[in-house]
Every structure is written in C-alpha cells, then in structure tokens.
Amino acid sequence: MYYPINEIFQTIQGEGSYTGTPSIFIRLQGCPVHCPWCDTKYTWMCSQKENVSVKEIKNKNQANKKWSFLHEKDILRILKKWTTKHVVISGGETCLYNLSNITKTLEEEDYQCQIETSGIKNIICSLNTWVTLSPKENIKPLYTSIIRSNEIKFPIFKKEDLLYVYNILSKIKDKKKRIICLQPISQNEKALNICIKACIENNWKLSVQLHKYLKIQ
Ligand code: SF4
C-alpha cells in the first residue's frame, strides 16, 4: 500500500511514555484538524503542486510542504539504513490512513510501531501498535479511538484545559490501563506549572517535548 510521506528521519522521541527512546519518525502528509499551535503546519495539505519524487523525500533535510507516495516496502528499505527499532508514525493526521499494512510489515521486521493521532477517525493498525491519542478541543476524538489508545496525551495551555481532560476521562468505562500525559503547549512556563501540579495530584505523566529542549528534530 502507498502512503503520502512528508519526511522520514531518525531522532529521539520527545513526547509521551516513549520520551528518550531512539526512534525513526515517518511523517505522513495531510491533516484536517488545524490546531493553532501545530508544529507541523507544512503537513496539512496534500497539494499536487508539492507532490515530488521519492528521491527528493529520501534526501530531504529541512521541513517543508513537499511529499511523495511511498510503498511500505520502500519505507522499510529506508528504515534499514538506521539502527533504531522503534518507529513513530506521525503527521499530519495518521488516522486518515489505513495503517494495517505498514505496521504489520514493520513488525515482521522486528520494529515496534507507535502512532500519534488525534483519533478523529477509526484507528486502523496492527494490534501491537502503541497508540498515542492526542485529543484536540476543536475536534473531539471518536470513542473507538479513545478505547484503542494506549496512552492519552493532552495539550495544555491554561487551567481550564484540565476540564476537557476530566471530561474525556470520565467517558472511559473500560478497565484497560492507559497512561495519561499532560503536555504544556509551546514550553509555556505557566502551562508547565499547571501540568506539573495536575500530574502530581493525579499520578499522570508530564510530557515536556524533550526534543524542543534538546533543539533536535
Ligand atoms: S492534529 Fe497534529 S498535525 Fe494536525 S494540526 Fe493538530 S497538531 Fe498539527
């Protein structure tokens, strides 16, 4: 199956439970959610004007709107030049695409898959894929996405954002163990303090976007 790919790179995961884990990021193109604080606005549109060759995507070394369709087998070939075995499929919005083929293909080659999504559509991936759901207030996640998630990471800017967190969590009725993370938006100090306090009170995890502090991709 072919996927619209914006970039593929190796780095350190800076968010959620896998923070600090060497990871290969596969960034998909396309996102209809349009969060105001989005760090990857260049992935929002799948414009034909920006549809470039596979070679150009393979050699990309700066963030931009260019993308190309890659088959999972081509993606696997790219991944093999690196040592990392943890793969993060991010976006853009990953749940726009059926990720069964790519996650299964990667698992057959001993990769651990993680996807990052806002869950606005059904999440279709292998059973072993670690699903990081990051709900956004402007578009609510599907209940099925909440149930499929392994961790839920909430972006927080102000105290009132915690009401949304409590609201989402109050709707979960299953007994599955999920990790709950709070992530201050844009390293804002006030937001960070709100998150620290709420994490300690509720036994949640703090997700600080480590890559931003390390100044890496
Ligand atoms: S869902 Fe993710 S990629 Fe889409 S706009 Fe929001 S932060 Fe950006």
mmCIF file of N, CA and C in Angstrom, residues 47-100:
data_model
loop_
_atom_site.group_PDB
_atom_site.id
_atom_site.type_symbol
_atom_site.label_atom_id
_atom_site.label_comp_id
_atom_site.label_asym_id
_atom_site.label_seq_id
_atom_site.Cartn_x
_atom_site.Cartn_y
_atom_site.Cartn_z
ATOM 1 N N SER A 47 -1.170 18.955 -1.368
ATOM 2 C CA SER A 47 -1.267 19.686 -2.627
ATOM 3 C C SER A 47 -0.482 18.973 -3.732
ATOM 4 N N GLN A 48 -1.110 18.845 -4.909
ATOM 5 C CA GLN A 48 -0.439 18.179 -6.039
ATOM 6 C C GLN A 48 0.823 18.929 -6.451
ATOM 7 N N LYS A 49 0.780 20.264 -6.238
ATOM 8 C CA LYS A 49 1.924 21.107 -6.583
ATOM 9 C C LYS A 49 3.186 20.690 -5.805
ATOM 10 N N GLU A 50 2.975 20.145 -4.614
ATOM 11 C CA GLU A 50 4.105 19.785 -3.737
ATOM 12 C C GLU A 50 4.429 18.294 -3.795
ATOM 13 N N ASN A 51 3.736 17.567 -4.694
ATOM 14 C CA ASN A 51 3.970 16.120 -4.819
ATOM 15 C C ASN A 51 5.248 15.899 -5.639
ATOM 16 N N VAL A 52 6.323 15.506 -4.964
ATOM 17 C CA VAL A 52 7.637 15.443 -5.610
ATOM 18 C C VAL A 52 8.105 13.984 -5.739
ATOM 19 N N SER A 53 9.309 13.791 -6.209
ATOM 20 C CA SER A 53 9.813 12.427 -6.399
ATOM 21 C C SER A 53 10.163 11.792 -5.047
ATOM 22 N N VAL A 54 10.189 10.463 -5.044
ATOM 23 C CA VAL A 54 10.558 9.716 -3.834
ATOM 24 C C VAL A 54 11.977 10.103 -3.407
ATOM 25 N N LYS A 55 12.836 10.278 -4.404
ATOM 26 C CA LYS A 55 14.235 10.622 -4.124
ATOM 27 C C LYS A 55 14.325 11.924 -3.325
ATOM 28 N N GLU A 56 13.494 12.894 -3.718
ATOM 29 C CA GLU A 56 13.525 14.193 -3.031
ATOM 30 C C GLU A 56 13.114 14.045 -1.554
ATOM 31 N N ILE A 57 12.163 13.174 -1.304
ATOM 32 C CA ILE A 57 11.728 12.952 0.090
ATOM 33 C C ILE A 57 12.819 12.220 0.867
ATOM 34 N N LYS A 58 13.447 11.247 0.208
ATOM 35 C CA LYS A 58 14.540 10.494 0.869
ATOM 36 C C LYS A 58 15.673 11.419 1.273
ATOM 37 N N ASN A 59 15.946 12.427 0.431
ATOM 38 C CA ASN A 59 17.085 13.319 0.677
ATOM 39 C C ASN A 59 16.710 14.592 1.419
ATOM 40 N N LYS A 60 15.486 14.684 1.865
ATOM 41 C CA LYS A 60 15.034 15.923 2.499
ATOM 42 C C LYS A 60 15.815 16.203 3.783
ATOM 43 N N ASN A 61 16.249 17.434 3.961
ATOM 44 C CA ASN A 61 16.942 17.754 5.213
ATOM 45 C C ASN A 61 16.406 19.025 5.857
ATOM 46 N N GLN A 62 15.229 19.481 5.388
ATOM 47 C CA GLN A 62 14.571 20.590 6.094
ATOM 48 C C GLN A 62 13.060 20.457 5.935
ATOM 49 N N ALA A 63 12.348 20.944 6.955
ATOM 50 C CA ALA A 63 10.884 20.810 6.950
ATOM 51 C C ALA A 63 10.276 21.668 5.851
ATOM 52 N N ASN A 64 9.392 21.068 5.053
ATOM 53 C CA ASN A 64 8.666 21.830 4.037
ATOM 54 C C ASN A 64 7.425 21.043 3.590
ATOM 55 N N LYS A 65 6.666 21.629 2.673
ATOM 56 C CA LYS A 65 5.377 21.037 2.285
ATOM 57 C C LYS A 65 5.494 19.896 1.284
ATOM 58 N N LYS A 66 6.703 19.574 0.863
ATOM 59 C CA LYS A 66 6.865 18.566 -0.181
ATOM 60 C C LYS A 66 6.572 17.159 0.358
ATOM 61 N N TRP A 67 5.979 16.334 -0.469
ATOM 62 C CA TRP A 67 5.629 14.973 -0.063
ATOM 63 C C TRP A 67 5.632 14.077 -1.289
ATOM 64 N N SER A 68 5.587 12.763 -1.025
ATOM 65 C CA SER A 68 5.523 11.807 -2.130
ATOM 66 C C SER A 68 4.863 10.522 -1.644
ATOM 67 N N PHE A 69 4.254 9.769 -2.569
ATOM 68 C CA PHE A 69 3.699 8.471 -2.199
ATOM 69 C C PHE A 69 4.815 7.441 -2.129
ATOM 70 N N LEU A 70 4.899 6.746 -0.992
ATOM 71 C CA LEU A 70 5.881 5.665 -0.854
ATOM 72 C C LEU A 70 5.159 4.381 -0.444
ATOM 73 N N HIS A 71 5.601 3.284 -1.025
ATOM 74 C CA HIS A 71 5.064 1.975 -0.646
ATOM 75 C C HIS A 71 5.735 1.541 0.655
ATOM 76 N N GLU A 72 5.029 0.701 1.449
ATOM 77 C CA GLU A 72 5.630 0.298 2.741
ATOM 78 C C GLU A 72 6.975 -0.420 2.551
ATOM 79 N N LYS A 73 7.134 -1.093 1.412
ATOM 80 C CA LYS A 73 8.410 -1.802 1.176
ATOM 81 C C LYS A 73 9.552 -0.800 0.943
ATOM 82 N N ASP A 74 9.230 0.323 0.272
ATOM 83 C CA ASP A 74 10.242 1.378 0.076
ATOM 84 C C ASP A 74 10.585 2.024 1.419
ATOM 85 N N ILE A 75 9.548 2.202 2.226
ATOM 86 C CA ILE A 75 9.763 2.800 3.554
ATOM 87 C C ILE A 75 10.686 1.899 4.368
ATOM 88 N N LEU A 76 10.403 0.602 4.318
ATOM 89 C CA LEU A 76 11.229 -0.365 5.056
ATOM 90 C C LEU A 76 12.689 -0.290 4.620
ATOM 91 N N ARG A 77 12.902 -0.157 3.317
ATOM 92 C CA ARG A 77 14.278 -0.055 2.801
ATOM 93 C C ARG A 77 14.994 1.166 3.390
ATOM 94 N N ILE A 78 14.271 2.259 3.513
ATOM 95 C CA ILE A 78 14.875 3.480 4.084
ATOM 96 C C ILE A 78 15.217 3.245 5.557
ATOM 97 N N LEU A 79 14.283 2.626 6.275
ATOM 98 C CA LEU A 79 14.483 2.402 7.711
ATOM 99 C C LEU A 79 15.718 1.559 8.004
ATOM 100 N N LYS A 80 16.002 0.639 7.090
ATOM 101 C CA LYS A 80 17.086 -0.327 7.350
ATOM 102 C C LYS A 80 18.467 0.305 7.384
ATOM 103 N N LYS A 81 18.575 1.549 6.926
ATOM 104 C CA LYS A 81 19.910 2.171 6.988
ATOM 105 C C LYS A 81 20.210 2.679 8.404
ATOM 106 N N TRP A 82 19.194 2.649 9.292
ATOM 107 C CA TRP A 82 19.390 3.106 10.667
ATOM 108 C C TRP A 82 19.352 1.932 11.639
ATOM 109 N N THR A 83 19.786 2.188 12.864
ATOM 110 C CA THR A 83 19.846 1.134 13.885
ATOM 111 C C THR A 83 18.569 1.039 14.721
ATOM 112 N N THR A 84 17.841 2.120 14.807
ATOM 113 C CA THR A 84 16.690 2.210 15.704
ATOM 114 C C THR A 84 15.587 1.225 15.353
ATOM 115 N N LYS A 85 14.969 0.639 16.379
ATOM 116 C CA LYS A 85 13.900 -0.326 16.124
ATOM 117 C C LYS A 85 12.528 0.176 16.570
ATOM 118 N N HIS A 86 12.481 1.397 17.063
ATOM 119 C CA HIS A 86 11.179 1.974 17.440
ATOM 120 C C HIS A 86 10.762 2.964 16.349
ATOM 121 N N VAL A 87 9.570 2.754 15.793
ATOM 122 C CA VAL A 87 9.109 3.596 14.687
ATOM 123 C C VAL A 87 7.862 4.359 15.108
ATOM 124 N N VAL A 88 7.912 5.664 14.946
ATOM 125 C CA VAL A 88 6.762 6.513 15.276
ATOM 126 C C VAL A 88 6.139 6.995 13.969
ATOM 127 N N ILE A 89 4.896 6.613 13.731
ATOM 128 C CA ILE A 89 4.182 7.122 12.556
ATOM 129 C C ILE A 89 3.379 8.325 13.042
ATOM 130 N N SER A 90 3.759 9.484 12.504
ATOM 131 C CA SER A 90 3.192 10.731 12.998
ATOM 132 C C SER A 90 2.680 11.536 11.802
ATOM 133 N N GLY A 91 2.256 12.765 12.078
ATOM 134 C CA GLY A 91 1.683 13.513 10.971
ATOM 135 C C GLY A 91 2.038 14.971 11.035
ATOM 136 N N GLY A 92 1.093 15.612 10.338
ATOM 137 C CA GLY A 92 -0.178 15.185 9.749
ATOM 138 C C GLY A 92 -1.060 14.366 10.700
ATOM 139 N N GLU A 93 -2.128 13.876 10.124
ATOM 140 C CA GLU A 93 -3.085 13.084 10.908
ATOM 141 C C GLU A 93 -3.067 11.645 10.422
ATOM 142 N N THR A 94 -2.530 10.768 11.269
ATOM 143 C CA THR A 94 -2.275 9.390 10.846
ATOM 144 C C THR A 94 -3.553 8.566 10.655
ATOM 145 N N CYS A 95 -4.617 8.894 11.406
ATOM 146 C CA CYS A 95 -5.810 8.037 11.303
ATOM 147 C C CYS A 95 -6.606 8.282 10.017
ATOM 148 N N LEU A 96 -6.140 9.197 9.178
ATOM 149 C CA LEU A 96 -6.773 9.354 7.863
ATOM 150 C C LEU A 96 -6.476 8.136 6.992
ATOM 151 N N TYR A 97 -5.460 7.359 7.373
ATOM 152 C CA TYR A 97 -4.966 6.290 6.507
ATOM 153 C C TYR A 97 -5.073 4.928 7.197
ATOM 154 N N ASN A 98 -5.268 3.905 6.377
ATOM 155 C CA ASN A 98 -5.276 2.540 6.899
ATOM 156 C C ASN A 98 -3.817 2.112 7.106
ATOM 157 N N LEU A 99 -3.423 1.965 8.356
ATOM 158 C CA LEU A 99 -2.011 1.698 8.670
ATOM 159 C C LEU A 99 -1.730 0.222 8.949
ATOM 160 N N SER A 100 -2.684 -0.622 8.616
ATOM 161 C CA SER A 100 -2.509 -2.071 8.865
ATOM 162 C C SER A 100 -1.278 -2.612 8.156
#
